[in-house]
mmCIF file of C-alpha atoms and ligand atoms in Angstrom:
data_model
loop_
_atom_site.group_PDB
_atom_site.id
_atom_site.type_symbol
_atom_site.label_atom_id
_atom_site.label_comp_id
_atom_site.label_asym_id
_atom_site.label_seq_id
_atom_site.Cartn_x
_atom_site.Cartn_y
_atom_site.Cartn_z
ATOM 1 C CA MET I 46 119.407 -115.734 74.136
ATOM 2 C CA LYS I 47 118.370 -112.471 72.493
ATOM 3 C CA LYS I 48 121.580 -110.846 73.801
ATOM 4 C CA LEU I 49 123.628 -113.666 72.291
ATOM 5 C CA PHE I 50 122.017 -113.081 68.876
ATOM 6 C CA ILE I 51 122.746 -109.364 69.103
ATOM 7 C CA LEU I 52 126.338 -110.107 70.060
ATOM 8 C CA LEU I 53 126.735 -112.534 67.147
ATOM 9 C CA PHE I 54 125.201 -109.985 64.775
ATOM 10 C CA VAL I 55 127.603 -107.267 65.942
ATOM 11 C CA LEU I 56 130.553 -109.643 65.572
ATOM 12 C CA LEU I 57 129.398 -110.498 62.034
ATOM 13 C CA ILE I 58 129.201 -106.804 61.095
ATOM 14 C CA ILE I 59 132.683 -106.173 62.541
ATOM 15 C CA SER I 60 134.206 -109.133 60.725
ATOM 16 C CA CYS I 61 132.583 -108.046 57.441
ATOM 17 C CA SER I 62 133.991 -104.551 57.791
ATOM 18 C CA ILE I 63 137.449 -105.929 58.594
ATOM 19 C CA GLU I 64 137.119 -108.145 55.525
ATOM 20 C CA SER I 65 136.247 -105.192 53.301
ATOM 21 C CA ASN I 66 139.353 -103.340 54.544
ATOM 22 C CA GLU I 67 141.498 -106.115 53.178
ATOM 23 C CA ASN I 68 142.727 -105.526 49.702
ATOM 24 C CA LYS I 69 144.044 -107.920 47.140
ATOM 25 C CA ILE I 70 147.796 -108.203 47.508
ATOM 26 C CA GLY I 71 150.065 -108.671 44.515
ATOM 27 C CA ILE I 72 153.549 -108.068 43.218
ATOM 28 C CA VAL I 73 155.073 -107.759 39.770
ATOM 29 C CA ILE I 74 158.746 -107.397 38.838
ATOM 30 C CA HIS I 75 160.817 -106.876 35.708
ATOM 31 C CA GLY I 76 164.466 -107.499 34.966
ATOM 32 C CA GLY I 77 164.615 -105.386 31.835
ATOM 33 C CA ALA I 78 163.309 -105.465 28.277
ATOM 34 C CA GLY I 79 165.268 -105.688 25.048
ATOM 35 C CA THR I 80 166.550 -107.941 22.314
ATOM 36 C CA ILE I 81 165.988 -111.060 24.361
ATOM 37 C CA LEU I 82 165.562 -113.937 21.908
ATOM 38 C CA LYS I 83 165.317 -117.641 22.709
ATOM 39 C CA GLU I 84 167.758 -118.488 19.926
ATOM 40 C CA ASN I 85 170.431 -116.335 21.582
ATOM 41 C CA MET I 86 169.938 -117.878 25.011
ATOM 42 C CA THR I 87 171.491 -121.025 26.432
ATOM 43 C CA ALA I 88 169.248 -123.304 28.487
ATOM 44 C CA GLU I 89 171.526 -122.710 31.454
ATOM 45 C CA LEU I 90 171.321 -118.924 31.279
ATOM 46 C CA GLU I 91 167.574 -119.040 30.753
ATOM 47 C CA ASN I 92 167.281 -121.213 33.837
ATOM 48 C CA SER I 93 169.413 -118.808 35.880
ATOM 49 C CA TYR I 94 167.096 -115.932 34.946
ATOM 50 C CA MET I 95 163.964 -117.948 35.769
ATOM 51 C CA ILE I 96 165.367 -118.935 39.175
ATOM 52 C CA LYS I 97 166.416 -115.401 40.069
ATOM 53 C CA LEU I 98 163.107 -113.905 38.947
ATOM 54 C CA GLU I 99 161.261 -116.471 41.046
ATOM 55 C CA GLU I 100 163.457 -115.746 44.062
ATOM 56 C CA ALA I 101 162.894 -111.978 43.754
ATOM 57 C CA VAL I 102 159.135 -112.056 43.240
ATOM 58 C CA THR I 103 158.646 -114.676 45.968
ATOM 59 C CA LYS I 104 160.679 -112.655 48.437
ATOM 60 C CA GLY I 105 158.383 -109.685 47.876
ATOM 61 C CA TYR I 106 155.224 -111.777 47.920
ATOM 62 C CA ASP I 107 156.096 -113.458 51.217
ATOM 63 C CA ILE I 108 156.390 -110.029 52.828
ATOM 64 C CA LEU I 109 152.943 -109.066 51.523
ATOM 65 C CA LYS I 110 151.411 -112.391 52.552
ATOM 66 C CA ASN I 111 152.631 -111.870 56.101
ATOM 67 C CA GLY I 112 150.943 -108.471 56.248
ATOM 68 C CA GLY I 113 154.073 -106.484 55.378
ATOM 69 C CA SER I 114 154.092 -103.242 53.407
ATOM 70 C CA SER I 115 154.367 -102.844 49.659
ATOM 71 C CA LYS I 116 157.413 -100.645 50.334
ATOM 72 C CA ASP I 117 159.289 -103.515 51.979
ATOM 73 C CA ALA I 118 158.142 -105.962 49.308
ATOM 74 C CA VAL I 119 159.387 -103.738 46.480
ATOM 75 C CA GLU I 120 162.678 -102.946 48.214
ATOM 76 C CA GLN I 121 163.481 -106.577 48.986
ATOM 77 C CA ALA I 122 162.476 -107.884 45.552
ATOM 78 C CA ILE I 123 164.678 -105.273 43.889
ATOM 79 C CA ARG I 124 167.617 -105.965 46.217
ATOM 80 C CA VAL I 125 167.598 -109.615 45.117
ATOM 81 C CA MET I 126 168.035 -108.477 41.498
ATOM 82 C CA GLU I 127 170.579 -105.758 42.378
ATOM 83 C CA ASP I 128 172.668 -108.434 44.107
ATOM 84 C CA SER I 129 172.604 -110.667 41.024
ATOM 85 C CA PRO I 130 175.089 -110.081 38.165
ATOM 86 C CA LEU I 131 172.370 -111.143 35.705
ATOM 87 C CA PHE I 132 170.714 -107.732 35.699
ATOM 88 C CA ASN I 133 171.713 -104.196 34.821
ATOM 89 C CA ALA I 134 171.422 -102.911 38.403
ATOM 90 C CA GLY I 135 173.836 -103.109 41.323
ATOM 91 C CA VAL I 136 176.524 -105.726 40.665
ATOM 92 C CA GLY I 137 176.636 -106.524 36.944
ATOM 93 C CA ALA I 138 175.363 -103.122 35.834
ATOM 94 C CA VAL I 139 176.453 -101.857 32.422
ATOM 95 C CA LEU I 140 179.579 -99.732 32.062
ATOM 96 C CA THR I 141 180.055 -96.102 31.212
ATOM 97 C CA ASN I 142 182.318 -94.888 28.427
ATOM 98 C CA ASP I 143 185.177 -94.585 30.963
ATOM 99 C CA GLU I 144 184.645 -98.160 32.236
ATOM 100 C CA ARG I 145 182.890 -97.380 35.476
ATOM 101 C CA VAL I 146 179.455 -98.132 36.838
ATOM 102 C CA SER I 147 177.062 -95.285 37.566
ATOM 103 C CA LEU I 148 173.764 -96.205 39.189
ATOM 104 C CA ASP I 149 170.286 -94.658 39.239
ATOM 105 C CA ALA I 150 167.237 -95.711 41.279
ATOM 106 C CA SER I 151 163.900 -94.383 42.431
ATOM 107 C CA PHE I 152 161.052 -95.294 44.732
ATOM 108 C CA MET I 153 157.535 -93.924 45.128
ATOM 109 C CA ASP I 154 154.970 -94.454 47.866
ATOM 110 C CA GLY I 155 151.441 -94.371 46.443
ATOM 111 C CA GLU I 156 149.785 -93.636 49.787
ATOM 112 C CA ASN I 157 151.149 -90.108 50.126
ATOM 113 C CA LEU I 158 153.005 -89.492 46.836
ATOM 114 C CA ASN I 159 156.310 -89.393 48.694
ATOM 115 C CA ALA I 160 159.260 -90.245 46.502
ATOM 116 C CA GLY I 161 163.025 -90.563 46.606
ATOM 117 C CA ALA I 162 165.717 -91.147 44.009
ATOM 118 C CA ILE I 163 169.461 -91.195 43.419
ATOM 119 C CA ALA I 164 171.298 -90.656 40.158
ATOM 120 C CA GLY I 165 174.885 -91.232 39.110
ATOM 121 C CA SER I 166 175.923 -93.078 42.277
ATOM 122 C CA SER I 167 179.332 -94.790 42.186
ATOM 123 C CA TYR I 168 179.358 -96.632 45.484
ATOM 124 C CA VAL I 169 175.894 -97.512 46.814
ATOM 125 C CA LYS I 170 175.596 -101.300 46.901
ATOM 126 C CA ASN I 171 171.788 -101.333 46.766
ATOM 127 C CA PRO I 172 170.605 -98.110 45.138
ATOM 128 C CA ILE I 173 166.911 -98.854 45.813
ATOM 129 C CA SER I 174 167.556 -98.625 49.561
ATOM 130 C CA ALA I 175 169.307 -95.284 49.124
ATOM 131 C CA ALA I 176 166.342 -94.009 47.072
ATOM 132 C CA ILE I 177 164.008 -94.980 49.929
ATOM 133 C CA ALA I 178 166.322 -93.254 52.410
ATOM 134 C CA VAL I 179 166.206 -90.049 50.335
ATOM 135 C CA MET I 180 162.418 -90.236 50.583
ATOM 136 C CA GLU I 181 162.326 -90.979 54.298
ATOM 137 C CA LYS I 182 165.325 -89.169 55.713
ATOM 138 C CA SER I 183 165.864 -86.090 53.567
ATOM 139 C CA PRO I 184 163.618 -83.217 52.543
ATOM 140 C CA HIS I 185 164.518 -83.892 48.891
ATOM 141 C CA VAL I 186 163.367 -86.186 46.107
ATOM 142 C CA LEU I 187 166.483 -86.610 43.952
ATOM 143 C CA LEU I 188 170.163 -86.588 44.964
ATOM 144 C CA SER I 189 172.929 -87.003 42.415
ATOM 145 C CA SER I 190 176.515 -88.244 42.040
ATOM 146 C CA LYS I 191 178.861 -87.497 44.950
ATOM 147 C CA GLY I 192 176.031 -85.980 46.935
ATOM 148 C CA ALA I 193 174.001 -89.179 46.650
ATOM 149 C CA ASP I 194 176.995 -91.254 47.768
ATOM 150 C CA ASP I 195 177.831 -88.887 50.650
ATOM 151 C CA PHE I 196 174.198 -88.991 51.790
ATOM 152 C CA ALA I 197 174.184 -92.803 51.673
ATOM 153 C CA ILE I 198 177.361 -92.990 53.767
ATOM 154 C CA GLU I 199 175.894 -90.556 56.287
ATOM 155 C CA MET I 200 172.768 -92.694 56.518
ATOM 156 C CA GLY I 201 174.829 -95.824 57.181
ATOM 157 C CA ILE I 202 173.807 -97.430 53.882
ATOM 158 C CA ASP I 203 176.244 -100.053 52.526
ATOM 159 C CA THR I 204 178.782 -98.709 50.052
ATOM 160 C CA VAL I 205 181.366 -100.665 48.060
ATOM 161 C CA PRO I 206 184.249 -99.799 45.727
ATOM 162 C CA ASN I 207 183.123 -99.170 42.155
ATOM 163 C CA SER I 208 185.067 -102.267 41.060
ATOM 164 C CA TYR I 209 182.559 -104.425 43.012
ATOM 165 C CA PHE I 210 179.912 -103.697 40.354
ATOM 166 C CA ILE I 211 182.082 -104.478 37.327
ATOM 167 C CA THR I 212 181.717 -107.901 35.690
ATOM 168 C CA GLU I 213 183.669 -109.361 32.806
ATOM 169 C CA ARG I 214 180.503 -109.759 30.762
ATOM 170 C CA ARG I 215 179.742 -106.030 30.901
ATOM 171 C CA LEU I 216 183.369 -105.079 30.329
ATOM 172 C CA ASN I 217 183.384 -107.250 27.200
ATOM 173 C CA SER I 218 180.124 -105.691 25.960
ATOM 174 C CA LEU I 219 181.572 -102.221 26.336
ATOM 175 C CA ARG I 220 184.878 -103.153 24.699
ATOM 176 C CA ARG I 221 183.069 -104.861 21.800
ATOM 177 C CA LEU I 222 181.253 -101.614 21.165
ATOM 178 C CA LYS I 223 184.428 -99.598 21.380
ATOM 179 C CA ASP I 224 186.171 -102.052 19.006
ATOM 180 C CA LYS I 225 183.348 -101.569 16.526
ATOM 181 C CA ASN I 226 183.937 -97.864 16.871
ATOM 182 C CA VAL I 227 180.404 -97.305 18.064
ATOM 183 C CA SER I 228 180.462 -93.686 19.047
ATOM 184 C CA TYR I 229 179.118 -92.508 22.368
ATOM 185 C CA LYS I 230 177.100 -90.155 20.223
ATOM 186 C CA ASP I 231 175.286 -93.119 18.715
ATOM 187 C CA PRO I 232 171.921 -92.800 20.430
ATOM 188 C CA PHE I 233 171.642 -96.358 21.603
ATOM 189 C CA ILE I 234 173.158 -99.737 21.222
ATOM 190 C CA LYS I 235 170.704 -101.628 19.104
ATOM 191 C CA ASP I 236 171.524 -105.100 20.374
ATOM 192 C CA SER I 237 171.655 -104.225 24.049
ATOM 193 C CA LYS I 238 169.428 -106.029 26.513
ATOM 194 C CA PHE I 239 168.446 -103.254 28.825
ATOM 195 C CA GLY I 240 168.322 -105.317 32.045
ATOM 196 C CA THR I 241 167.077 -102.604 34.381
ATOM 197 C CA VAL I 242 165.066 -103.968 37.315
ATOM 198 C CA GLY I 243 161.810 -102.835 38.863
ATOM 199 C CA SER I 244 158.914 -103.863 41.036
ATOM 200 C CA VAL I 245 155.389 -102.753 41.885
ATOM 201 C CA ALA I 246 153.424 -104.148 44.810
ATOM 202 C CA ILE I 247 150.079 -103.626 46.520
ATOM 203 C CA ASP I 248 149.681 -104.593 50.171
ATOM 204 C CA ILE I 249 146.771 -105.641 52.352
ATOM 205 C CA LYS I 250 146.059 -101.983 53.214
ATOM 206 C CA GLY I 251 145.777 -101.106 49.525
ATOM 207 C CA ASN I 252 149.035 -99.164 49.508
ATOM 208 C CA ILE I 253 150.875 -99.284 46.209
ATOM 209 C CA SER I 254 154.656 -98.847 45.902
ATOM 210 C CA ALA I 255 156.891 -98.778 42.857
ATOM 211 C CA GLY I 256 160.672 -98.957 42.551
ATOM 212 C CA THR I 257 163.166 -99.062 39.679
ATOM 213 C CA SER I 258 166.949 -99.490 39.652
ATOM 214 C CA THR I 259 169.511 -99.435 36.826
ATOM 215 C CA GLY I 260 173.040 -98.932 35.608
ATOM 216 C CA GLY I 261 171.563 -96.998 32.674
ATOM 217 C CA THR I 262 172.913 -97.562 29.182
ATOM 218 C CA THR I 263 176.206 -99.089 28.044
ATOM 219 C CA ASN I 264 178.854 -96.550 26.972
ATOM 220 C CA LYS I 265 177.037 -93.603 28.552
ATOM 221 C CA ILE I 266 179.027 -90.388 28.923
ATOM 222 C CA TRP I 267 178.803 -86.833 30.298
ATOM 223 C CA GLY I 268 176.935 -87.911 33.414
ATOM 224 C CA ARG I 269 174.020 -89.149 31.340
ATOM 225 C CA ILE I 270 170.942 -89.876 33.458
ATOM 226 C CA GLY I 271 167.998 -91.863 32.095
ATOM 227 C CA ASP I 272 164.359 -92.150 33.043
ATOM 228 C CA VAL I 273 164.793 -94.375 36.092
ATOM 229 C CA PRO I 274 165.345 -91.702 38.759
ATOM 230 C CA ILE I 275 162.870 -89.318 37.112
ATOM 231 C CA ILE I 276 159.580 -89.652 38.974
ATOM 232 C CA GLY I 277 156.747 -89.926 36.456
ATOM 233 C CA ALA I 278 159.039 -91.174 33.682
ATOM 234 C CA GLY I 279 160.552 -94.488 34.839
ATOM 235 C CA ASN I 280 158.588 -94.879 38.042
ATOM 236 C CA TYR I 281 155.291 -93.771 39.585
ATOM 237 C CA ALA I 282 152.862 -94.853 42.294
ATOM 238 C CA ASN I 283 149.538 -93.437 43.423
ATOM 239 C CA ASN I 284 146.974 -95.401 45.451
ATOM 240 C CA GLU I 285 144.247 -93.647 43.464
ATOM 241 C CA CYS I 286 145.173 -95.598 40.379
ATOM 242 C CA CYS I 287 148.300 -97.727 40.103
ATOM 243 C CA GLY I 288 152.042 -98.243 40.339
ATOM 244 C CA ILE I 289 154.321 -98.397 37.290
ATOM 245 C CA SER I 290 157.986 -99.279 36.722
ATOM 246 C CA ALA I 291 159.573 -98.913 33.293
ATOM 247 C CA THR I 292 162.551 -100.212 31.380
ATOM 248 C CA GLY I 293 163.834 -99.233 27.983
ATOM 249 C CA TRP I 294 165.375 -96.395 26.066
ATOM 250 C CA GLY I 295 165.303 -93.861 28.869
ATOM 251 C CA GLU I 296 165.363 -90.670 26.819
ATOM 252 C CA HIS I 297 162.068 -91.668 25.192
ATOM 253 C CA PHE I 298 160.528 -92.633 28.521
ATOM 254 C CA ILE I 299 161.417 -89.178 29.847
ATOM 255 C CA ARG I 300 160.065 -87.400 26.774
ATOM 256 C CA ASN I 301 156.792 -89.320 26.940
ATOM 257 C CA VAL I 302 156.541 -89.141 30.770
ATOM 258 C CA VAL I 303 155.561 -92.791 30.491
ATOM 259 C CA ALA I 304 154.853 -93.907 34.057
ATOM 260 C CA TYR I 305 152.672 -90.894 34.793
ATOM 261 C CA ASP I 306 151.068 -91.028 31.345
ATOM 262 C CA ILE I 307 149.773 -94.504 32.179
ATOM 263 C CA ALA I 308 148.514 -93.326 35.580
ATOM 264 C CA ALA I 309 146.825 -90.277 34.022
ATOM 265 C CA GLN I 310 144.946 -92.429 31.525
ATOM 266 C CA ILE I 311 143.600 -94.509 34.409
ATOM 267 C CA ILE I 312 142.705 -91.504 36.590
ATOM 268 C CA TYR I 313 141.195 -89.228 33.961
ATOM 269 C CA LYS I 314 139.903 -91.662 31.352
ATOM 270 C CA ASN I 315 139.194 -94.711 33.466
ATOM 271 C CA GLU I 316 141.348 -96.704 31.074
ATOM 272 C CA ASN I 317 142.369 -100.216 32.141
ATOM 273 C CA ILE I 318 146.020 -100.681 33.054
ATOM 274 C CA VAL I 319 146.878 -102.994 30.154
ATOM 275 C CA ASP I 320 145.455 -100.727 27.447
ATOM 276 C CA ALA I 321 146.906 -97.649 29.133
ATOM 277 C CA SER I 322 150.358 -99.286 29.147
ATOM 278 C CA LYS I 323 150.049 -100.268 25.481
ATOM 279 C CA LYS I 324 149.048 -96.723 24.506
ATOM 280 C CA SER I 325 151.976 -95.159 26.367
ATOM 281 C CA LEU I 326 154.398 -97.632 24.801
ATOM 282 C CA ASP I 327 152.965 -96.712 21.386
ATOM 283 C CA LYS I 328 153.934 -93.122 22.134
ATOM 284 C CA VAL I 329 157.469 -94.299 23.000
ATOM 285 C CA LYS I 330 157.585 -96.089 19.665
ATOM 286 C CA ALA I 331 156.294 -93.017 17.846
ATOM 287 C CA THR I 332 159.239 -90.939 19.090
ATOM 288 C CA GLY I 333 161.636 -93.737 18.060
ATOM 289 C CA GLY I 334 162.150 -95.593 21.359
ATOM 290 C CA ASP I 335 161.312 -98.997 22.762
ATOM 291 C CA GLY I 336 161.053 -100.842 26.055
ATOM 292 C CA GLY I 337 158.469 -102.127 28.489
ATOM 293 C CA VAL I 338 156.503 -101.443 31.643
ATOM 294 C CA ILE I 339 155.065 -103.391 34.531
ATOM 295 C CA GLY I 340 152.214 -102.186 36.700
ATOM 296 C CA LEU I 341 149.476 -103.023 39.153
ATOM 297 C CA ASP I 342 146.264 -101.061 39.538
ATOM 298 C CA LYS I 343 144.433 -100.460 42.814
ATOM 299 C CA ASN I 344 142.349 -103.614 42.282
ATOM 300 C CA GLY I 345 145.421 -105.772 41.768
ATOM 301 C CA ASN I 346 145.112 -106.030 37.963
ATOM 302 C CA VAL I 347 148.509 -106.503 36.382
ATOM 303 C CA ALA I 348 150.221 -105.190 33.246
ATOM 304 C CA MET I 349 153.483 -106.551 31.805
ATOM 305 C CA GLU I 350 153.709 -104.881 28.391
ATOM 306 C CA PHE I 351 156.676 -104.321 26.068
ATOM 307 C CA ASN I 352 157.438 -103.562 22.444
ATOM 308 C CA THR I 353 160.842 -105.268 22.393
ATOM 309 C CA ALA I 354 161.538 -108.941 21.654
ATOM 310 C CA GLY I 355 161.361 -109.889 25.321
ATOM 311 C CA MET I 356 161.182 -108.692 28.906
ATOM 312 C CA TYR I 357 162.269 -110.577 32.026
ATOM 313 C CA ARG I 358 159.175 -110.480 34.187
ATOM 314 C CA ALA I 359 157.273 -112.219 36.981
ATOM 315 C CA HIS I 360 154.039 -111.750 38.885
ATOM 316 C CA ILE I 361 152.324 -113.296 41.898
ATOM 317 C CA ASP I 362 148.633 -112.558 42.371
ATOM 318 C CA ASN I 363 146.461 -112.469 45.481
ATOM 319 C CA GLU I 364 145.866 -116.220 45.332
ATOM 320 C CA GLY I 365 149.577 -116.943 45.125
ATOM 321 C CA ASN I 366 149.561 -117.886 41.418
ATOM 322 C CA ILE I 367 152.965 -117.234 39.930
ATOM 323 C CA THR I 368 153.827 -116.266 36.331
ATOM 324 C CA ILE I 369 157.435 -116.023 35.141
ATOM 325 C CA LYS I 370 158.201 -115.152 31.528
ATOM 326 C CA ILE I 371 161.031 -113.935 29.331
ATOM 327 C CA TYR I 372 159.884 -113.957 25.694
ATOM 328 C CA LYS I 373 156.730 -112.719 23.971
ATOM 329 C CA ASP I 374 154.508 -115.641 24.984
HETATM 330 N N1 LIG J 244 165.748 -97.080 31.151
HETATM 331 C C1 LIG J 244 167.135 -97.239 31.459
HETATM 332 C C2 LIG J 244 167.877 -96.001 31.089
HETATM 333 O O1 LIG J 244 167.646 -95.473 30.031
HETATM 334 C C3 LIG J 244 167.770 -98.399 30.759
HETATM 335 C C4 LIG J 244 167.058 -99.697 30.953
HETATM 336 O O2 LIG J 244 165.865 -99.740 31.145
HETATM 337 O O3 LIG J 244 167.742 -100.728 30.931
HETATM 338 O O4 LIG J 244 168.738 -95.579 31.832
#
């Protein structure tokens, strides 16, 4: 009898320690921030966004729920949005001044601070997967243009003709700008919805991953690269604190090192993730930019902050509660 009690006690201790190794899972995604106003949206389009956001966030969450890694959750959630023409990433990305698509993406693994990114790709169907491949299969962090495409082909990653990415909607947006004689020197298109996509997830082991993918800004020229593939600007993950993915006027996110600035506030000042995000976005505003961020901290607390009219966003917490929003409230 005494032996049985000892055995039960030992089993209890083991199960408690297994329990304490389990972290709160969670995933958050964005589909870009910008001038997204209800009055400019049809019910049908709004519905399409809601459905796609739900599909993407649920795909990632299901991976986490089944014990999968935050890396896989982030990659798969982002691929859903890259494969949808609704967002400025993969098919449906915005066009460059010479009517092409040029794609940037990055990924960071918060467990070991490994990171990978591509910039200025013309042919990679799912840039987030190429960014992960740079991290896992090359000694580098950032590959650009032809080199990024050549690397992807060598790694057996799906490539497509550049025309695959081009949609009529984006072609019209570009041509409207050109008709209005908006110069490529004009810093940014005021009425553009940015539409970049991103995701941050935390898995059962407490590993945080962050990924971001974009076509950049409409009418871009001279091989312009934004914040998305710049680790610490448009993307950052560190298990010590949090994961962050950004969207917005990339030049200002680079200048304010936004994703890392949020992480640094949490690490060095013990700031909470929501206030840290707000403060970093205030800095973006102070230099003349705008946009938004999503993030999760190591305890699964979420931030979905922006200083634009709206941001496509969705979150599923540890209990499986889902939030999907587009406008301010
Ligand atoms: N941040 C992206 C860039 O500047 C644009 C966006 O978020 O839509 O390239």
